[in-house]
CSV table of C-alpha atoms and ligand atoms in Angstrom, one decimal:
chain,number,residue,atom,x,y,z
A,1125,MET,CA,25.2,7.3,37.6
A,1126,ASP,CA,24.4,10.4,35.5
A,1127,GLU,CA,24.3,10.2,31.6
A,1128,ARG,CA,27.9,11.5,31.2
A,1129,GLU,CA,29.3,8.7,33.4
A,1130,LEU,CA,27.1,6.2,31.6
A,1131,LEU,CA,28.5,7.3,28.2
A,1132,ARG,CA,32.0,7.1,29.5
A,1133,SER,CA,31.4,3.3,30.3
A,1134,VAL,CA,30.2,2.5,26.8
A,1135,PRO,CA,33.3,1.2,24.7
A,1136,LEU,CA,32.0,2.9,21.6
A,1137,PHE,CA,32.2,6.3,23.2
A,1138,SER,CA,35.3,5.8,25.2
A,1139,GLU,CA,37.4,7.9,22.8
A,1140,LEU,CA,35.2,11.0,23.1
A,1141,THR,CA,36.8,14.0,24.8
A,1142,GLU,CA,35.3,15.1,28.1
A,1143,GLN,CA,33.7,18.1,26.5
A,1144,ASP,CA,32.1,15.9,23.7
A,1145,THR,CA,30.9,13.4,26.3
A,1146,VAL,CA,29.2,16.1,28.2
A,1147,GLY,CA,27.6,17.5,25.0
A,1148,LEU,CA,26.4,14.0,23.9
A,1149,ALA,CA,25.0,13.3,27.4
A,1150,ARG,CA,22.7,16.3,27.1
A,1151,LEU,CA,21.3,14.8,23.9
A,1152,ALA,CA,20.8,11.3,25.2
A,1153,THR,CA,17.6,10.1,26.8
A,1154,ARG,CA,17.4,7.3,29.4
A,1155,ARG,CA,14.5,4.9,28.9
A,1156,ARG,CA,13.3,1.8,30.9
A,1157,TYR,CA,11.9,-1.2,29.2
A,1158,PRO,CA,10.4,-3.9,31.5
A,1159,LYS,CA,11.0,-7.6,30.7
A,1160,GLU,CA,9.5,-8.8,27.5
A,1161,THR,CA,8.9,-5.3,26.0
A,1162,VAL,CA,9.5,-4.6,22.4
A,1163,VAL,CA,11.9,-1.8,21.7
A,1164,PHE,CA,11.1,-1.8,18.1
A,1165,PHE,CA,9.9,-4.3,15.4
A,1166,GLU,CA,11.7,-5.6,12.3
A,1167,ASN,CA,10.7,-3.5,9.1
A,1168,GLU,CA,9.6,-0.4,11.1
A,1169,GLU,CA,11.0,3.0,10.4
A,1170,GLY,CA,13.6,3.8,13.0
A,1171,ASP,CA,14.9,7.1,14.2
A,1172,PHE,CA,16.9,6.1,17.3
A,1173,PHE,CA,20.2,4.6,18.3
A,1174,PHE,CA,20.4,2.7,21.6
A,1175,THR,CA,23.1,1.7,24.0
A,1176,ILE,CA,22.4,-0.7,26.8
A,1177,ILE,CA,22.9,0.6,30.4
A,1178,SER,CA,21.6,-2.4,32.2
A,1179,GLY,CA,19.7,-5.6,31.3
A,1180,ARG,CA,19.7,-7.6,28.0
A,1181,ILE,CA,18.3,-7.1,24.5
A,1182,LYS,CA,17.3,-10.0,22.2
A,1183,VAL,CA,17.8,-9.3,18.5
A,1184,THR,CA,15.5,-11.4,16.4
A,1185,ILE,CA,14.0,-11.9,12.9
A,1186,LEU,CA,11.2,-14.0,11.7
A,1187,GLY,CA,12.0,-17.0,9.6
A,1188,ASP,CA,9.9,-17.9,6.5
A,1189,ASP,CA,8.0,-20.4,8.6
A,1190,GLY,CA,7.2,-17.7,11.2
A,1191,ARG,CA,9.6,-19.0,13.7
A,1192,GLU,CA,11.7,-16.5,15.7
A,1193,ILE,CA,15.4,-16.6,14.9
A,1194,ILE,CA,17.7,-15.1,17.5
A,1195,LEU,CA,20.6,-13.2,15.9
A,1196,SER,CA,22.1,-12.1,19.0
A,1197,ILE,CA,21.6,-11.2,22.7
A,1198,LEU,CA,23.2,-7.9,23.7
A,1199,GLY,CA,24.2,-6.7,27.1
A,1200,PRO,CA,25.4,-3.6,29.1
A,1201,GLY,CA,27.8,-1.5,27.0
A,1202,ASP,CA,26.6,-2.9,23.7
A,1203,PHE,CA,24.6,-0.8,21.2
A,1204,PHE,CA,22.0,-1.6,18.6
A,1205,GLY,CA,19.7,0.3,16.2
A,1206,GLU,CA,22.6,1.8,14.3
A,1207,MET,CA,21.9,0.1,10.9
A,1208,ALA,CA,18.6,1.9,10.0
A,1209,LEU,CA,20.3,5.2,10.8
A,1210,LEU,CA,23.4,4.3,8.7
A,1211,ASP,CA,21.6,3.2,5.6
A,1212,ASN,CA,18.2,4.8,6.0
A,1213,GLU,CA,16.5,1.4,5.5
A,1214,PRO,CA,13.8,0.0,7.9
A,1215,ARG,CA,14.8,-1.9,11.0
A,1216,SER,CA,16.6,-5.1,10.0
A,1217,ALA,CA,15.4,-7.0,13.1
A,1218,THR,CA,13.2,-6.9,16.2
A,1219,ALA,CA,14.7,-5.7,19.5
A,1220,ILE,CA,13.1,-7.2,22.7
A,1221,ALA,CA,14.1,-6.7,26.4
A,1222,VAL,CA,14.7,-10.2,27.9
A,1223,GLU,CA,14.8,-8.7,31.3
A,1224,ASP,CA,14.2,-5.3,32.9
A,1225,THR,CA,16.3,-3.1,30.7
A,1226,GLU,CA,17.5,0.4,30.8
A,1227,LEU,CA,18.7,2.1,27.6
A,1228,LEU,CA,20.2,5.3,26.5
A,1229,SER,CA,18.8,6.6,23.2
A,1230,LEU,CA,20.1,9.1,20.7
A,1231,HIS,CA,18.1,10.6,17.9
A,1232,ARG,CA,19.2,9.9,14.3
A,1233,THR,CA,20.5,13.5,13.7
A,1234,ASP,CA,22.6,13.5,16.9
A,1235,PHE,CA,24.0,10.0,16.2
A,1236,GLN,CA,24.9,11.1,12.7
A,1237,ASN,CA,26.5,14.3,13.9
A,1238,THR,CA,28.4,12.5,16.6
A,1239,ILE,CA,30.0,10.0,14.1
A,1240,GLY,CA,30.6,12.6,11.5
A,1241,ASP,CA,32.5,14.9,14.0
A,1242,ASN,CA,34.5,12.0,15.6
A,1243,PRO,CA,36.6,9.8,13.3
A,1244,ALA,CA,37.6,7.7,16.3
A,1245,ILE,CA,33.9,6.9,17.0
A,1246,SER,CA,33.4,5.9,13.3
A,1247,HIS,CA,36.4,3.7,13.5
A,1248,ALA,CA,35.2,2.0,16.7
A,1249,LEU,CA,31.8,1.5,15.1
A,1250,ILE,CA,33.3,-0.1,12.0
A,1251,LYS,CA,35.4,-2.4,14.2
A,1252,ILE,CA,32.3,-3.6,16.2
A,1253,LEU,CA,30.3,-4.0,13.0
A,1254,THR,CA,33.1,-6.1,11.5
A,1255,ALA,CA,33.1,-8.4,14.6
A,1256,ARG,CA,29.3,-8.9,14.1
A,1257,LEU,CA,29.9,-9.8,10.5
A,1258,ARG,CA,32.6,-12.3,11.4
A,1259,ARG,CA,30.3,-13.8,13.9
A,1260,ALA,CA,27.4,-13.9,11.4
A,1261,ASN,CA,29.8,-15.7,8.9
A,1262,GLN,CA,30.7,-18.3,11.5
A,1263,GLN,CA,27.0,-18.9,12.0
A,1264,ILE,CA,26.5,-19.3,8.2
A,1265,SER,CA,29.2,-21.8,7.9
A,1266,THR,CA,27.7,-23.8,10.8
A,1267,LEU,CA,24.3,-23.9,9.2
A,1268,ALA,CA,25.8,-24.7,5.7
A,1269,LEU,CA,27.5,-27.7,7.4
A,1270,LEU,CA,24.3,-28.8,8.9
A,1271,ASP,CA,22.7,-28.5,5.4
A,1272,VAL,CA,25.5,-30.6,3.9
A,1273,HIS,CA,24.8,-33.1,6.6
A,1274,GLY,CA,21.1,-33.4,5.4
A,1275,ARG,CA,22.1,-33.5,1.7
A,1276,VAL,CA,24.7,-36.2,2.2
A,1277,ALA,CA,22.1,-38.3,4.1
A,1278,ARG,CA,19.6,-37.7,1.4
A,1279,VAL,CA,22.0,-38.8,-1.4
A,1280,ILE,CA,23.0,-41.8,0.6
A,1281,LEU,CA,19.3,-42.7,0.9
A,1282,ASP,CA,18.7,-42.1,-2.7
A,1283,MET,CA,21.6,-44.2,-3.9
A,1284,ALA,CA,21.3,-46.8,-1.3
A,1285,ARG,CA,24.2,-48.6,-2.9
A,1286,GLU,CA,27.9,-48.5,-2.9
A,1287,GLU,CA,29.6,-45.5,-4.4
A,1288,GLY,CA,32.9,-43.6,-3.4
A,1289,HIS,CA,32.9,-40.6,-1.1
A,1290,GLN,CA,34.2,-38.6,-4.0
A,1291,GLU,CA,31.1,-39.4,-6.1
A,1292,ILE,CA,28.7,-38.4,-3.3
A,1293,ALA,CA,30.7,-35.1,-2.8
A,1294,THR,CA,30.4,-34.3,-6.5
A,1295,ARG,CA,26.7,-34.9,-6.4
A,1296,ILE,CA,26.1,-32.6,-3.4
A,1297,GLY,CA,28.8,-30.0,-4.5
A,1298,THR,CA,31.0,-30.3,-1.4
A,1299,THR,CA,34.5,-31.9,-0.8
A,1300,ARG,CA,35.3,-35.5,-0.2
A,1301,GLU,CA,36.8,-34.5,3.2
A,1302,THR,CA,33.4,-33.1,4.3
A,1303,VAL,CA,31.6,-36.1,3.1
A,1304,THR,CA,33.9,-38.4,5.0
A,1305,ARG,CA,33.5,-36.2,8.2
A,1306,MET,CA,29.6,-36.4,7.7
A,1307,LEU,CA,29.7,-40.2,7.3
A,1308,LYS,CA,31.7,-40.5,10.5
A,1309,ASP,CA,29.1,-38.4,12.3
A,1310,LEU,CA,26.3,-40.6,10.9
A,1311,GLU,CA,28.3,-43.7,12.0
A,1312,ARG,CA,28.6,-42.1,15.5
A,1313,GLN,CA,24.9,-41.7,15.7
A,1314,ALA,CA,24.6,-45.4,14.6
A,1315,LEU,CA,22.6,-44.4,11.6
A,1316,ILE,CA,25.1,-46.1,9.2
A,1317,LYS,CA,27.9,-48.5,9.3
A,1318,ILE,CA,31.0,-48.1,7.2
A,1319,GLU,CA,32.4,-51.5,6.2
A,1320,GLY,CA,35.4,-51.0,3.9
A,1321,LYS,CA,34.0,-49.4,0.8
A,1322,GLU,CA,30.4,-50.2,1.8
A,1323,ILE,CA,28.0,-48.0,3.6
A,1324,VAL,CA,25.4,-50.1,5.4
A,1325,LEU,CA,22.2,-48.2,6.3
A,1326,GLN,CA,21.0,-49.0,9.8
A,1327,PRO,CA,17.3,-49.5,10.6
A,1328,ASP,CA,17.1,-46.0,12.2
A,1329,PHE,CA,18.6,-44.3,9.1
A,1330,GLU,CA,15.4,-43.9,7.0
A,1331,LYS,CA,13.3,-43.0,10.2
A,1332,SER,CA,15.7,-40.1,11.0
A,1333,PHE,CA,15.1,-38.3,7.7
A,1334,ASP,CA,11.3,-38.7,7.5
B,1179,CMP,P1,18.7,-1.8,12.9
B,1179,CMP,O1,18.5,-2.5,11.6
B,1179,CMP,O2,18.4,-0.3,13.0
B,1179,CMP,O3,17.6,-2.5,13.9
B,1179,CMP,C1,17.8,-3.9,14.3
B,1179,CMP,C2,19.2,-3.9,15.0
B,1179,CMP,O4,19.6,-5.2,15.4
B,1179,CMP,C3,20.3,-3.5,13.9
B,1179,CMP,O5,20.1,-2.2,13.6
B,1179,CMP,C4,21.5,-3.9,14.6
B,1179,CMP,O6,21.8,-2.9,15.7
B,1179,CMP,C5,21.1,-5.2,15.3
B,1179,CMP,N1,21.5,-6.4,14.6
B,1179,CMP,C6,21.0,-6.8,13.3
B,1179,CMP,N2,21.7,-7.9,13.0
B,1179,CMP,C7,22.4,-8.2,14.0
B,1179,CMP,C8,23.4,-9.3,14.2
B,1179,CMP,N3,23.6,-10.3,13.3
B,1179,CMP,N4,24.1,-9.3,15.4
B,1179,CMP,C9,24.0,-8.3,16.3
B,1179,CMP,N5,23.1,-7.3,16.1
B,1179,CMP,C10,22.4,-7.2,15.0
C-alpha cells in the first residue's frame, strides 16, 4: 500500500478530499519500530504526530512509586502524539511498540496546517479525544471505587464495633449504598460476616489489610 492508500484507511483522515489526501501523503513519513522500541518518552519535547499502520503501541506513564501505568494500547488506524502538538507542552506519556510496528509520522507544522485547513478533521479529532476522556473517566471511577473499598475496610477495622452503614459512609465521605455494596463484597470474600446490624470481622480480615 502506498502512503495515500494508508491515509485513506485511517478514520481520522477519511473525510479528506482525494487531492488533500495526496498532498498529505507527500508530507508523511513511514517509520518502522521493532518490538519493544520506544517511540518517545514522557516529558520529552515532541514534534511529530503518528498514526499506526500496523502493530501496536503501548501508552504508559510512570507512577509515583516508579511503576509503569498503562493508559492505553493502540492499534492500526489509531493515532497518538497529538497532545504535545496541540498544547505545546511536553509529551504526556511514553509510547512503546509492543510488537513490530509501522507508523506514519507527520511533522508538527503539517499536522497543524492539516487540521487548520480541514474542519472535518478537527471535528473527528475532537470526537476521538472525547472518547478517550470518557474512557479515562470510567477508569477514574473504577479506581475511586477500589479506594472506597480500602477506606471502608480501614474504618471497619478502626471501629471494630457496631455502627450503622450511614455512619461509616459519613466518615468516609461516600454514600450508604456504596458502603452496603462494599460490605457485601467483603462478605463474599469471607472477610466479614453481616449478622443483622452487626459486622463480625473474620480471622482473615486484618491480615488482608496489612
Ligand atoms: P502526547 O502527549 O503528544 O504524547 C503521549 C501521547 O499518548 C499523547 O499525546 C496521546 O496521543 C496519548 N495518550 C495520552 N493519554 C492517553 C490516554 N489516556 N488514552 C489514550 N492515549 C493517550
